[in-house]
Tab-separated table of C-alpha atoms and ligand atoms in Angstrom:
chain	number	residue	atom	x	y	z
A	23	UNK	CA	12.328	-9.499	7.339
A	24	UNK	CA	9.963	-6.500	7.306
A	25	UNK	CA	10.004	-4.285	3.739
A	26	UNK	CA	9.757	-1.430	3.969
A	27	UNK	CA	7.836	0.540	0.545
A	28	UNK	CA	8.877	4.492	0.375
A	29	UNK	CA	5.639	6.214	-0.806
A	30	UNK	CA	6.465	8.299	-3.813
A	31	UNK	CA	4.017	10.680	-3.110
A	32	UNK	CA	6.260	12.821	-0.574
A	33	UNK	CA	8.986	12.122	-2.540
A	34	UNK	CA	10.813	15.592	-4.190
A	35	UNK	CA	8.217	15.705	-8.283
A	36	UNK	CA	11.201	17.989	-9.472
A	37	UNK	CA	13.837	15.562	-8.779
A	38	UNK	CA	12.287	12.235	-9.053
A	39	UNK	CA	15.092	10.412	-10.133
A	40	UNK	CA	17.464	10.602	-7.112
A	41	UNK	CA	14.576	9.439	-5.028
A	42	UNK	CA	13.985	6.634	-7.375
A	43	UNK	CA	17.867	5.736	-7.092
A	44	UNK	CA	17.716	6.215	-3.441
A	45	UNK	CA	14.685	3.251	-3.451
A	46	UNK	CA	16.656	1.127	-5.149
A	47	UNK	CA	19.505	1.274	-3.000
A	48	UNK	CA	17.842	1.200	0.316
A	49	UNK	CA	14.214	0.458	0.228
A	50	UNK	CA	12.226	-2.439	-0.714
A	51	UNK	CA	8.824	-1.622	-2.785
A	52	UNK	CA	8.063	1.605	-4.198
A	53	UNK	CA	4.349	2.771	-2.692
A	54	UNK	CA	3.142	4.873	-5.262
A	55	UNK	CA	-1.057	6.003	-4.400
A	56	UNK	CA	-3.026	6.799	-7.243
A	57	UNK	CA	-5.916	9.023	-5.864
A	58	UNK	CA	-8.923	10.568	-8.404
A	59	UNK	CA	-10.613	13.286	-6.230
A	60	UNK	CA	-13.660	11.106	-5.779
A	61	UNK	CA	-12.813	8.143	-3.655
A	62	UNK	CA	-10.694	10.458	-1.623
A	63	UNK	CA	-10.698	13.935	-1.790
A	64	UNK	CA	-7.446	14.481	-3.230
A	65	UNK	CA	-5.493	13.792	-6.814
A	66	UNK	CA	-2.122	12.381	-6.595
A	67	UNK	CA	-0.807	11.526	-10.243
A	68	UNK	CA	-1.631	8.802	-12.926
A	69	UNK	CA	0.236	6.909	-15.864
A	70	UNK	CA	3.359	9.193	-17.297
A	71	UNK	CA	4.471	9.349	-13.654
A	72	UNK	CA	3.815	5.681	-12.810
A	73	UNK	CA	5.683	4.579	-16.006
A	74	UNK	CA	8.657	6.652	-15.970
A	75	UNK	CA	9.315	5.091	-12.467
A	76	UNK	CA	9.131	2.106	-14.360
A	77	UNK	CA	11.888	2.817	-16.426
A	78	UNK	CA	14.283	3.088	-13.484
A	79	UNK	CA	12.723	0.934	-10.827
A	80	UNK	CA	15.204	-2.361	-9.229
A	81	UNK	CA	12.542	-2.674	-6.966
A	82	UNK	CA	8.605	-3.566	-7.157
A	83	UNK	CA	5.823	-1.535	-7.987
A	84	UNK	CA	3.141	-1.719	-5.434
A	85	UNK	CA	0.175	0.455	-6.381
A	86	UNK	CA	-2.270	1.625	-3.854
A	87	UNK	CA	-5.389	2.467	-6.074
A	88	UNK	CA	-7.687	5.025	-4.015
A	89	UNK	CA	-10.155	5.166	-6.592
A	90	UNK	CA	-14.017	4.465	-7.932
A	91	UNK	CA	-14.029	1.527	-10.206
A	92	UNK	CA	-10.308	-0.095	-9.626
A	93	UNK	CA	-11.309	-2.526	-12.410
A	94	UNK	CA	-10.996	-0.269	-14.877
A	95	UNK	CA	-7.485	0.285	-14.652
A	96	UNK	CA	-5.856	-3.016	-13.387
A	97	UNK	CA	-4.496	-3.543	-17.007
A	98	UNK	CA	-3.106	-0.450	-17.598
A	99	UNK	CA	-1.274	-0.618	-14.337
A	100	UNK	CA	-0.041	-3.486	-14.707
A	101	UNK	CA	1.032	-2.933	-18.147
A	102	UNK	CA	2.827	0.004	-17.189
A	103	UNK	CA	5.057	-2.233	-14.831
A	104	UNK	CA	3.034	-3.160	-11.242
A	105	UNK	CA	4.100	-5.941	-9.339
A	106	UNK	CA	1.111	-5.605	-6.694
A	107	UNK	CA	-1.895	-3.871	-6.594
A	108	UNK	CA	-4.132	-3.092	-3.824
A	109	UNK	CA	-7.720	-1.288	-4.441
A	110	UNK	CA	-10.112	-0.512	-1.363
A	111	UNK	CA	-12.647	-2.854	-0.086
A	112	UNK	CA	-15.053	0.447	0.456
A	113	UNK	CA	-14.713	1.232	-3.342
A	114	UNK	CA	-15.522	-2.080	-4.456
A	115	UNK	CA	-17.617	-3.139	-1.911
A	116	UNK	CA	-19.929	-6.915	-3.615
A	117	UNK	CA	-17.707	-6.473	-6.404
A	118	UNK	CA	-14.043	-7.120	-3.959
A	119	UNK	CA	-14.206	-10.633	-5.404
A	120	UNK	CA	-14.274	-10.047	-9.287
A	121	UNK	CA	-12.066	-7.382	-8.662
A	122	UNK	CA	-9.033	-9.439	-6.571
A	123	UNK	CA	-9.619	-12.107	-9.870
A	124	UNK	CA	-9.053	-9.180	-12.455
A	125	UNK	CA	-5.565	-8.422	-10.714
A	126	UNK	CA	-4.320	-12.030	-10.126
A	127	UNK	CA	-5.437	-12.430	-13.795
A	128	UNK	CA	-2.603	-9.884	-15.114
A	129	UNK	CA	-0.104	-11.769	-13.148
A	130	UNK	CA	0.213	-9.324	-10.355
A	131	UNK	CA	-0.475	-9.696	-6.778
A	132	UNK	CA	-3.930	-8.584	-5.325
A	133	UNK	CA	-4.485	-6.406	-1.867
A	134	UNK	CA	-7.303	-5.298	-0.230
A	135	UNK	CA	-6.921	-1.950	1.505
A	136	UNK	CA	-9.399	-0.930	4.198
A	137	UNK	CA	-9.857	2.697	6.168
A	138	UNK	CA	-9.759	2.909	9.594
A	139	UNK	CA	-13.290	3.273	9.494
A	140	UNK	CA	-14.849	0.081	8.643
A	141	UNK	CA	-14.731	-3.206	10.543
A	142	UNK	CA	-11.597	-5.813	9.550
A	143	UNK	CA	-14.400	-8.262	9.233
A	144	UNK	CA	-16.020	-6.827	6.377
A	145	UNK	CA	-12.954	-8.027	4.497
A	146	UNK	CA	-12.563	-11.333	5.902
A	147	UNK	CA	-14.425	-12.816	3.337
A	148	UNK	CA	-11.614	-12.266	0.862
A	149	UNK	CA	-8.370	-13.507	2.983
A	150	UNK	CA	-8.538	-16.482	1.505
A	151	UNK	CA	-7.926	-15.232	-2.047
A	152	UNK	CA	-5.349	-12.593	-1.665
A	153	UNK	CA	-1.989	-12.106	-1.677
A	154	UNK	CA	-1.639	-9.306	0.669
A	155	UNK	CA	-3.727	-6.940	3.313
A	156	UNK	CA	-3.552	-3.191	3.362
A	157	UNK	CA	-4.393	-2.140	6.348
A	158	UNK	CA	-4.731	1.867	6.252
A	159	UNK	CA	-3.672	3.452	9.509
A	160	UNK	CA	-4.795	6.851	8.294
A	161	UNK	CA	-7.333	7.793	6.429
A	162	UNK	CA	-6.613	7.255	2.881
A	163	UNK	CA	-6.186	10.280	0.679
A	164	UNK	CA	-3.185	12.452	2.196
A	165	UNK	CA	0.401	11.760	2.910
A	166	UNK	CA	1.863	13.651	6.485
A	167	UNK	CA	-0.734	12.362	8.981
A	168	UNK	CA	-0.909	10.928	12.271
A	169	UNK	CA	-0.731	7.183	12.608
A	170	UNK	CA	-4.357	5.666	14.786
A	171	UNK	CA	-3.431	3.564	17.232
A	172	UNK	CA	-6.255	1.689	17.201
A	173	UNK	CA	-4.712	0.728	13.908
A	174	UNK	CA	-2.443	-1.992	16.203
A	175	UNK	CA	-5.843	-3.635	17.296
A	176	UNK	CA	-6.615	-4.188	13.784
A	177	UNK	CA	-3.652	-5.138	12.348
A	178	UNK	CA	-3.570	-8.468	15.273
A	179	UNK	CA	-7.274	-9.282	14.744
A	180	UNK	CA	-6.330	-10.034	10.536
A	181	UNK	CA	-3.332	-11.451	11.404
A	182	UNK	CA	-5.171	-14.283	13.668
A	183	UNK	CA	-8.209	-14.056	11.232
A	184	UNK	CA	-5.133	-15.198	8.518
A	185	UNK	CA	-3.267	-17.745	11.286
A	186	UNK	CA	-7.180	-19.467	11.554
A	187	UNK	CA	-7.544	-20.226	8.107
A	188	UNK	CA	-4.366	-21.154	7.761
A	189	UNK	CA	-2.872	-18.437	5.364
A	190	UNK	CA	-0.526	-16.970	7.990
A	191	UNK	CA	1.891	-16.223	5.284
A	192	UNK	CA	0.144	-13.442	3.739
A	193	UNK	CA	1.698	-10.564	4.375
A	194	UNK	CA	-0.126	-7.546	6.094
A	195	UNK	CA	1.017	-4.171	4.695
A	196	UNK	CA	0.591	-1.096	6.978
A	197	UNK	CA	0.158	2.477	5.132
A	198	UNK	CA	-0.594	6.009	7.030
A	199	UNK	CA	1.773	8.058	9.957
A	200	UNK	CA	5.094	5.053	9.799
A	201	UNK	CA	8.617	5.907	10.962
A	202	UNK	CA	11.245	5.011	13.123
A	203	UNK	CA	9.192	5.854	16.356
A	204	UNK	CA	6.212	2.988	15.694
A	205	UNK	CA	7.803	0.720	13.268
A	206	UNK	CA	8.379	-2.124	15.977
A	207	UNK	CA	4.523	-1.890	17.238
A	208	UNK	CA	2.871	-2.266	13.871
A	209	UNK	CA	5.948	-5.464	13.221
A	210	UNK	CA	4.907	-6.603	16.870
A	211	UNK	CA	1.472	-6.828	15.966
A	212	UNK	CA	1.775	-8.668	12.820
A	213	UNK	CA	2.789	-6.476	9.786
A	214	UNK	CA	5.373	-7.552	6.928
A	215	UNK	CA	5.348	-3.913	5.097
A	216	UNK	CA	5.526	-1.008	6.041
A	217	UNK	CA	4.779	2.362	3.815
A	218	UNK	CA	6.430	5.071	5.006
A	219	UNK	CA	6.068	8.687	2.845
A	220	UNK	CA	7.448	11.995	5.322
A	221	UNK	CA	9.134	10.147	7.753
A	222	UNK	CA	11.646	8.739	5.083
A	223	UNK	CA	11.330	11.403	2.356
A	224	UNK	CA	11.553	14.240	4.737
A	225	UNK	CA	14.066	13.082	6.711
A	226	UNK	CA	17.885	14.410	6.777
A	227	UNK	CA	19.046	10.688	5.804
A	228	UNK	CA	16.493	8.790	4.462
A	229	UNK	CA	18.547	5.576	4.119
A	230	UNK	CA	18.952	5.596	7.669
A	231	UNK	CA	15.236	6.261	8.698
A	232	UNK	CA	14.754	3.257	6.097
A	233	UNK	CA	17.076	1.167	8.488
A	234	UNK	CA	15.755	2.073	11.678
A	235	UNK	CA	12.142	0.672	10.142
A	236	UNK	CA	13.473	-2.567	8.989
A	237	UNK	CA	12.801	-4.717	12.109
B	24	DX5	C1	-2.303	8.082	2.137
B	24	DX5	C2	-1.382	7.245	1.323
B	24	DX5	C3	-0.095	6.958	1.968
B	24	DX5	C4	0.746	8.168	2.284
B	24	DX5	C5	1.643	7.807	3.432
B	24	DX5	O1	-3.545	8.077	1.550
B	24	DX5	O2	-1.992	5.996	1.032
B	24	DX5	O3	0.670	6.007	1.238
B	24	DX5	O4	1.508	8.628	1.199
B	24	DX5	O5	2.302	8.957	3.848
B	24	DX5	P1	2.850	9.150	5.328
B	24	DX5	O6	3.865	8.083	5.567
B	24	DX5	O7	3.432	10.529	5.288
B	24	DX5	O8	1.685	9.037	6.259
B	25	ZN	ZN1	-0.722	4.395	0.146
């Protein structure tokens, strides 16, 4: 069944732990994106924030690292409670190998993430050695966007890239412009997660926009 990962960052700062509780109770992951203001042009939050969710979480962490030199904080994330981590392949670039054995090495699972922008095949290299795909359907770095839908097209071409080398289990997570509306395209074409920010946090019921996702 697809899970569906609430991303924290549209999620009310002020009253944080009702939207935690909410997570629990209807959601599957929590997507929390950890941006630096030099891999993407924005800054989302960092440690305290990451570790008080901790504290309350039922569900997995699943950090989406938009940053310059992921390496460097793999341990502390995972320290501070991560279940998966995901780093881009544009940040890391000859160094996506070393960096997918640093995560696996804490005992958390690895992603690659990848902007619309480059070509699946740059990361193709590297299927065989993670545990999950994040394949951004925005670009990274804001939440409230419009999903691409060339983002379908890519999504099918990892998904067979993963069926031909005989890893078709490895999930495919989606991230960028998700709700009800385009949930069963991005399923159709091969997804397992989903991240979803506005369209559940700003929604009147977000337990139901979490149900109308799960495909
Ligand atoms: C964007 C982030 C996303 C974002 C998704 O850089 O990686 O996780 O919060 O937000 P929505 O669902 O609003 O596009
Ligand atoms: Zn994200």
């Amino acid at each position: 069944m697809t899970r569906i990962a609430p991303s924290i960052l549209s999620a009310d700062f002020l009253h944080l732990e009702k939207d935690v509780e909410m997570v629990n109770q209807h959601a599957d992951l929590f997507h929390l994106d950890i941006m630096d203001g030099t891999f993407v042009p924005n800054i989302s939050y960092g440690f305290p924030v990451v570790e008080a969710i901790a504290r309350k979480a039922r569900k997995p962490l699943d950090v989406h690292l938009m940053i310059v030199h992921p390496e460097k904080y793999v341990e502390r994330f995972a320290k501070a409670g991560a279940s998966l981590i995901s780093f881009h392949y544009e940040a890391a670039q000859e160094n996506t190998a070393a960096v997918i054995e640093c995560i696996q090495g804490q005992g958390v699972q690895a992603g690659v993430a990848i902007n619309p922008d480059c070509p699946v095949q740059a990361i193709f290299p590297y299927l065989y050695q993670v545990d999950f795909v994040l394949i951004m359907s925005v670009f990274a770095g804001f939440g409230g966007q419009k999903f691409i839908p060339e983002s379908l097209h890519r999504i099918r071409t990892v998904r067979e890239e993963l069926c031909r080398i005989g890893r078709p289990d490895v999930p495919i997570e989606v991230d960028g412009g998700i709700g009800p509306a385009n949930a069963a395209d991005i399923v159709g074409a091969g997804a397992q997660i989903l991240v979803a920010g506005s369209s559940v946090f700003k929604a009147e019921d977000p337990a139901a926009a979490i149900a109308a996702m799960r495909i």
